[in-house]
CSV table of C-alpha atoms in Angstrom, one decimal:
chain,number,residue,atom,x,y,z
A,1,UNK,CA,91.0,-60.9,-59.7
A,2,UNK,CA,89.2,-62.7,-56.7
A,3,UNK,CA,87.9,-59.2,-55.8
A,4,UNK,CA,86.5,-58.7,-59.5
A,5,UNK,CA,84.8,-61.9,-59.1
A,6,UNK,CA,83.5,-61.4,-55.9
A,7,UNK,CA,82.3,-58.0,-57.1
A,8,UNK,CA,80.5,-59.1,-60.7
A,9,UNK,CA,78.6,-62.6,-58.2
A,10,UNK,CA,77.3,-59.4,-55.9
A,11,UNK,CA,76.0,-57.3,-58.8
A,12,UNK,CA,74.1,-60.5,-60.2
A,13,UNK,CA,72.7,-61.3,-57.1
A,14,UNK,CA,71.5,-57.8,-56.5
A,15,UNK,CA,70.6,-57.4,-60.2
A,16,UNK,CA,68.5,-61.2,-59.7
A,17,UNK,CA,66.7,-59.5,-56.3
A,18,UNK,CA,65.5,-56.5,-57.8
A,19,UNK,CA,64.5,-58.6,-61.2
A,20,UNK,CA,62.6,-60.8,-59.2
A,21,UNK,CA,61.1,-57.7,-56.7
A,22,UNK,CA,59.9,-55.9,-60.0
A,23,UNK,CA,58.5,-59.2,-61.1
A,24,UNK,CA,56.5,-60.2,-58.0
A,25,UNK,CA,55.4,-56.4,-57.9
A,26,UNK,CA,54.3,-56.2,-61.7
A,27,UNK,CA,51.6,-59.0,-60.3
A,28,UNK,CA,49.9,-56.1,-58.4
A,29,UNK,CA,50.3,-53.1,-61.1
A,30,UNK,CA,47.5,-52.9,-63.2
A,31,UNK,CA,48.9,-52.3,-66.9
A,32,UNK,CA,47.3,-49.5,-68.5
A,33,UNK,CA,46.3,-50.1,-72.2
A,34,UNK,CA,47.5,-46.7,-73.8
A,35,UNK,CA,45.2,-44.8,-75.9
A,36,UNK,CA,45.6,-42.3,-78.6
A,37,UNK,CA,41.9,-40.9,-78.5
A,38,UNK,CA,39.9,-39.3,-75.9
A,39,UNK,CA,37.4,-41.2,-74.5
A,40,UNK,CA,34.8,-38.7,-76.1
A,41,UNK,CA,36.0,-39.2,-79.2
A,42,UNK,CA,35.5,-43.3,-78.7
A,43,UNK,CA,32.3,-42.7,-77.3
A,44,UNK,CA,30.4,-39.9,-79.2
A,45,UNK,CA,28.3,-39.7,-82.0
A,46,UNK,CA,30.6,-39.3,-85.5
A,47,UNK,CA,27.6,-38.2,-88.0
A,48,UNK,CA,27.1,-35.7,-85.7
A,49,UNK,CA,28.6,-32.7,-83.8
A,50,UNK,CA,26.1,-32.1,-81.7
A,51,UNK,CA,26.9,-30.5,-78.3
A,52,UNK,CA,24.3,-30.6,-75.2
A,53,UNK,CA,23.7,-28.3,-71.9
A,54,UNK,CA,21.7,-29.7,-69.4
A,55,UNK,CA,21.0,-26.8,-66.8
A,56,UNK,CA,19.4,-27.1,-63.4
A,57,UNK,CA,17.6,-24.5,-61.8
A,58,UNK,CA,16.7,-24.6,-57.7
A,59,UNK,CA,13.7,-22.5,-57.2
A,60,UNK,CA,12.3,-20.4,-54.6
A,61,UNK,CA,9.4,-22.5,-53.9
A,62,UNK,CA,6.8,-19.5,-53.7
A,63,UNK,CA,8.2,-18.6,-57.2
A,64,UNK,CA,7.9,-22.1,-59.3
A,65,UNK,CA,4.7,-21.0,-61.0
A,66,UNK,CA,5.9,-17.3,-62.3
A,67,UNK,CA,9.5,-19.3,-63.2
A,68,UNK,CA,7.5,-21.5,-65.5
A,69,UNK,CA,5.4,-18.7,-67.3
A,70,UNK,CA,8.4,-16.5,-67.2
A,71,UNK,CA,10.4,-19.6,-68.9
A,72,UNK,CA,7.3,-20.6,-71.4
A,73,UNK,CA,7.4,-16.8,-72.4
A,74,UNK,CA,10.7,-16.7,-73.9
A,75,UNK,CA,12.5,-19.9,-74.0
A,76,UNK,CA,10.5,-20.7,-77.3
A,77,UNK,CA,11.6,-17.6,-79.2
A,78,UNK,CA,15.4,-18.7,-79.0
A,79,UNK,CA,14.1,-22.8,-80.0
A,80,UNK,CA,12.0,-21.0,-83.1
A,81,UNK,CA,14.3,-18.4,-84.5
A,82,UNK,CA,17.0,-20.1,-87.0
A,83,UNK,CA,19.5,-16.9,-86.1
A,84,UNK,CA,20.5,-19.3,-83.1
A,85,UNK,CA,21.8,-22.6,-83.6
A,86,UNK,CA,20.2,-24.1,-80.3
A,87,UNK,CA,17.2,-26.0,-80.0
A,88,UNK,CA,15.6,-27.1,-77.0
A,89,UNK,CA,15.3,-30.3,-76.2
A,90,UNK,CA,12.9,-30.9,-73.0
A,91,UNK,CA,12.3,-28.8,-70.4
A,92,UNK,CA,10.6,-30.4,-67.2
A,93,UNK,CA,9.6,-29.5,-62.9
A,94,UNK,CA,11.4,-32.3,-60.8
A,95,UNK,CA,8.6,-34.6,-59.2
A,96,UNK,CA,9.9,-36.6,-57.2
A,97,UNK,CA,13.6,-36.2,-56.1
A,98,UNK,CA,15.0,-32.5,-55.7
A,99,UNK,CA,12.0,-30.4,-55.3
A,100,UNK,CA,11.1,-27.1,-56.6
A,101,UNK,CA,13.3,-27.8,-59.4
A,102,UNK,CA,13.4,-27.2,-62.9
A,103,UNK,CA,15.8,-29.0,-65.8
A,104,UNK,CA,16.4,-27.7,-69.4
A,105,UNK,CA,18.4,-29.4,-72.1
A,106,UNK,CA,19.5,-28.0,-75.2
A,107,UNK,CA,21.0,-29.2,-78.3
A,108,UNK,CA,23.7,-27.4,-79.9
A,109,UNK,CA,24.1,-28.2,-83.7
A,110,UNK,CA,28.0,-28.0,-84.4
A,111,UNK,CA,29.0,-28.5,-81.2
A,112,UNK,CA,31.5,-25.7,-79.4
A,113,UNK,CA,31.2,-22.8,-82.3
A,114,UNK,CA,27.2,-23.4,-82.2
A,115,UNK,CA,27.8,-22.9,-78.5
A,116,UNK,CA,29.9,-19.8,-78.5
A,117,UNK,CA,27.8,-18.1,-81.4
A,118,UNK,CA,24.6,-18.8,-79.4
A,119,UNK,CA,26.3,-17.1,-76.3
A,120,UNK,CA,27.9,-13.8,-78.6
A,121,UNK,CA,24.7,-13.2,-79.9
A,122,UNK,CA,22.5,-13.8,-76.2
A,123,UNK,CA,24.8,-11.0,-75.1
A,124,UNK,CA,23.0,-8.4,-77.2
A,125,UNK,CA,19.3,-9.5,-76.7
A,126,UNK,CA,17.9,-7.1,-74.6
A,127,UNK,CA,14.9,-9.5,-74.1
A,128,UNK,CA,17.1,-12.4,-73.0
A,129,UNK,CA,19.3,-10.1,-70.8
A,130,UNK,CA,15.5,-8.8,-68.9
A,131,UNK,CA,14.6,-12.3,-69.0
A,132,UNK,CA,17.8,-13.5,-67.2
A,133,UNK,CA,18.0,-10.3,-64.9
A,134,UNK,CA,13.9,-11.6,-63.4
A,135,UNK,CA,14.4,-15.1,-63.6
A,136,UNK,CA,17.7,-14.4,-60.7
A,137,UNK,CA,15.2,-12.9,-58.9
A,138,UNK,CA,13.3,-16.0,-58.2
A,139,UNK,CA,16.3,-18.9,-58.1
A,140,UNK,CA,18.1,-19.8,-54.9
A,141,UNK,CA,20.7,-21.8,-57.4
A,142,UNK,CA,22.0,-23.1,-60.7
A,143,UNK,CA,24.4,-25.3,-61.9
A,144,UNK,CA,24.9,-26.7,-65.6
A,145,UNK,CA,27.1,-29.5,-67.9
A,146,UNK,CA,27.7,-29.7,-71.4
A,147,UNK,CA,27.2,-33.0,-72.6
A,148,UNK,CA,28.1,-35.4,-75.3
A,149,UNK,CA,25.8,-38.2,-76.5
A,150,UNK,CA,26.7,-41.7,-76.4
A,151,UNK,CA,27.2,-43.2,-79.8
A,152,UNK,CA,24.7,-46.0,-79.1
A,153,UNK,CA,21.8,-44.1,-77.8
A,154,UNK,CA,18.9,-42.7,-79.3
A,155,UNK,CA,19.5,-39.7,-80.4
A,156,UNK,CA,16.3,-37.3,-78.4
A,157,UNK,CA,13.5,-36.9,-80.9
A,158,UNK,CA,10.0,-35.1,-80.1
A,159,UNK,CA,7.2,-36.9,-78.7
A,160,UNK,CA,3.6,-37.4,-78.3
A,161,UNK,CA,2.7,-37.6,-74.6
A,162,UNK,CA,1.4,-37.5,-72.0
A,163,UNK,CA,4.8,-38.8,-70.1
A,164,UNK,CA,7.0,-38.7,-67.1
A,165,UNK,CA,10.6,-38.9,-67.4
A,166,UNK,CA,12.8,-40.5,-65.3
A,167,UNK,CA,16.8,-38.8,-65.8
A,168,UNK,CA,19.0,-41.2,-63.6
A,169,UNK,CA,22.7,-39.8,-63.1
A,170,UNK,CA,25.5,-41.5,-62.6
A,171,UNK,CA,28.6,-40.0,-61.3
A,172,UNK,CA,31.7,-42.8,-62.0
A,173,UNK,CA,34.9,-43.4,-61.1
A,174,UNK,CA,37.5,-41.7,-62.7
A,175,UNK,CA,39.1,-43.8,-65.5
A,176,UNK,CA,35.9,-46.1,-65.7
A,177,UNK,CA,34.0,-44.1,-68.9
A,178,UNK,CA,35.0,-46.8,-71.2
A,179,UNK,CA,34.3,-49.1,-69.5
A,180,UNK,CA,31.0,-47.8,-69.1
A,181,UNK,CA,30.2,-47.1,-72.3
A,182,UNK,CA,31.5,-50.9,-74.1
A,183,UNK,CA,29.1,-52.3,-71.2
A,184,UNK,CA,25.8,-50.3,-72.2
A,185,UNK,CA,26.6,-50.7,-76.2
A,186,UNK,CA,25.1,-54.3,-75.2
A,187,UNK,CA,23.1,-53.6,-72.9
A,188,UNK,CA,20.8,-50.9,-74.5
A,189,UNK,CA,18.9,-53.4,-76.4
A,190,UNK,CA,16.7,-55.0,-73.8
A,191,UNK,CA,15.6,-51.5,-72.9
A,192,UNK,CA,14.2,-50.5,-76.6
A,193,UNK,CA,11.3,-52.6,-76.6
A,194,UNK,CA,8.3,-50.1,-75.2
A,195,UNK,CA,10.5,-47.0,-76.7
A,196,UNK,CA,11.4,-45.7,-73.2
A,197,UNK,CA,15.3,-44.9,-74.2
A,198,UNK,CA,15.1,-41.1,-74.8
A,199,UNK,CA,18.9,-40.3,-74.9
A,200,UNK,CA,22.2,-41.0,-73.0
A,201,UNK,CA,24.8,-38.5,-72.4
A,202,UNK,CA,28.0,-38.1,-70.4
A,203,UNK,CA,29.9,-34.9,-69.0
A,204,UNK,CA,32.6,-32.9,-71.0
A,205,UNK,CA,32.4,-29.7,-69.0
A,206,UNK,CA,31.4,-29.1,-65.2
A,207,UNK,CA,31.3,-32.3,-63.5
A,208,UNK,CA,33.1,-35.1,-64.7
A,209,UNK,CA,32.6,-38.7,-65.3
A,210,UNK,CA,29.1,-38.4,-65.2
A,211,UNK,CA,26.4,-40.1,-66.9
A,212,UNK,CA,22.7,-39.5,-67.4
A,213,UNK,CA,20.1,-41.6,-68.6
A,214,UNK,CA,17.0,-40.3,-69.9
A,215,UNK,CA,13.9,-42.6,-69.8
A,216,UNK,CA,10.1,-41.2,-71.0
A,217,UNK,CA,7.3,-43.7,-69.4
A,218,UNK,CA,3.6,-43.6,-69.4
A,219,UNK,CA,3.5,-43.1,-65.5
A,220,UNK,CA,5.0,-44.8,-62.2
A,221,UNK,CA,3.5,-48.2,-62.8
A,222,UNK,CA,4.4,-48.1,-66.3
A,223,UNK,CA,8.0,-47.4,-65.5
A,224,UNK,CA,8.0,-50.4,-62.5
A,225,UNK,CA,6.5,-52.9,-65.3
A,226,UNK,CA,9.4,-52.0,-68.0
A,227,UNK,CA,12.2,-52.2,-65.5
A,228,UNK,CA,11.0,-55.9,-64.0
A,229,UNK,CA,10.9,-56.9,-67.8
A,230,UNK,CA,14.2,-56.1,-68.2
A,231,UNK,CA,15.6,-58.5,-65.7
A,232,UNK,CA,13.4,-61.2,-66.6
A,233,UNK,CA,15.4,-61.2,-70.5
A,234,UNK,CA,19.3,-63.1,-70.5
A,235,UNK,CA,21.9,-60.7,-70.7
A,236,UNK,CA,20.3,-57.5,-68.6
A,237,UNK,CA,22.0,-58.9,-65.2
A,238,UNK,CA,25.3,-59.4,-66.6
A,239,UNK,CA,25.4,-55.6,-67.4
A,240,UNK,CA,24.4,-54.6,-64.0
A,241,UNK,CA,27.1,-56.8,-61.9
A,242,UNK,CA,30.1,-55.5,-64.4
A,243,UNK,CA,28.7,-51.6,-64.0
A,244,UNK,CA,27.7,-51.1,-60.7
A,245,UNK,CA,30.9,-51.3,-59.5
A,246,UNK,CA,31.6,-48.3,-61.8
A,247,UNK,CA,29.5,-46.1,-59.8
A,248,UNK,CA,30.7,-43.9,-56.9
A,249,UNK,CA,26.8,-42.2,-56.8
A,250,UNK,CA,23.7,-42.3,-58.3
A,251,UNK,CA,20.3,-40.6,-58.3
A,252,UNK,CA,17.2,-40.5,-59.6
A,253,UNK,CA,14.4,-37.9,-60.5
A,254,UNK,CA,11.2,-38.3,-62.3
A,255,UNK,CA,10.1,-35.2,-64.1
A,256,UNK,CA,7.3,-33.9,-65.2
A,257,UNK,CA,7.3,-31.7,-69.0
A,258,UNK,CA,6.5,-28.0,-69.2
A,259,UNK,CA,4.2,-27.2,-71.9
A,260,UNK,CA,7.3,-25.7,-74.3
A,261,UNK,CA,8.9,-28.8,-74.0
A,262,UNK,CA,9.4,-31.0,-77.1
A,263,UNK,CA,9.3,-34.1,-75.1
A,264,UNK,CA,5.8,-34.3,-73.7
């Protein structure tokens, strides 16, 4: 009996150690809040299923002039003929940033079938398949994204110009999207005034966790005037100090628009 006893007190002061190790270690483990939704179905656009490819193309520099022509040749006859559900959206020569550059972006309306019905039919266009066979002959490389658009963005309309754009990336910490994204719902309104927002858009495919940011501006000192506003109105620093720490790397390239593009 004195051995049961003695056997049951060393069980409860094991089972009270390891209670109270599990309790001073839960102080350290950061509960995850489970979620039954992907974090592009929180974020996206609902009234829409538009899909977006953002492609960029690194340019032999003695080639950027017949890349352009060659592009404003042909690019516009995919954007014009209703057999392809893709549109372009802007199409723009880096400035200042990564030179010799261009960047296309394309809208895809109804998202992944759009996508894959655009590609089937590309495969049999003899004039896209020349078109892609001489453009390879003038790029060193090329990389591209689908994208989604942020519910609280603009969605990217046509416009007048004459404009730079400014496309700052963001590439985030993994597990930080939401965060992200509840942050800028607020914080988009103090950059609506002078209609600079263009769009927003984070990565589904390619490189993940990343954002971009598309701005349109009058010129340089246009762009340094609108972004000084901003922090002098209540509310624009807060968003900064809670999402900078988000960020693992961030960059910034003003563009200029090719004469196809949409966005001028």
């Amino acid at each position: 009996m004195a051995t049961r006893l003695c056997s049951i007190s060393a069980a409860a002061r094991f089972y009270s150690k390891d209670n109270e190790g599990s309790w001073f270690r839960s102080l350290f483990v950061h509960k995850v809040d489970p979620r039954k939704d992907a974090h592009s179905t929180l974020l996206s656009k609902k009234e829409t299923s538009n899909l977006y490819k953002i492609q960029f193309h690194n340019v032999k520099p003695e080639c950027l002039d017949a890349y352009n022509s060659l592009t404003e040749a042909v690019l516009p006859k995919l954007h014009l003929d209703e057999d392809y559900p893709c549109s372009l959206v802007g199409n723009w020569n880096t400035w200042y940033g990564e030179q010799d550059q261009a960047v296309h972006l394309w809208r895809f309306s109804g998202g992944y079938p759009a996508l894959m019905d655009c590609m089937n039919k590309l495969k049999s266009n003899k004039e896209y398949l020349e078109f892609r066979k001489e453009r390879s002959q003038m790029l060193l490389s090329r990389r591209n994204q689908m994208l989604l658009e942020f519910s609280f963005w603009n969605e990217p309309q046509p416009r007048a110009g004459p404009n730079i754009y400014e496309l700052r990336t963001y590439k985030l910490k993994p597990g930080t999207m939401i965060e992200w994204g509840n942050n800028w719902a607020r914080a988009i309104k103090y950059r609506q005034e002078n209609q600079e927002a263009v769009g927003g858009f984070f990565s589904q495919i390619g490189e993940l966790y990343v954002v971009h940011h598309l701005w349109a501006y009058k010129d340089l000192q246009s762009r340094e005037e609108t972004r000084n506003a901003a922090w002098r109105k209540r509310g624009w620093d807060e968003n900064v100090y809670y999402t900078v720490p988000l960020v693992r790397h961030m960059e910034s390239r003003i563009m200029i628009p090719l004469k196809i593009s949409p966005l001028q």
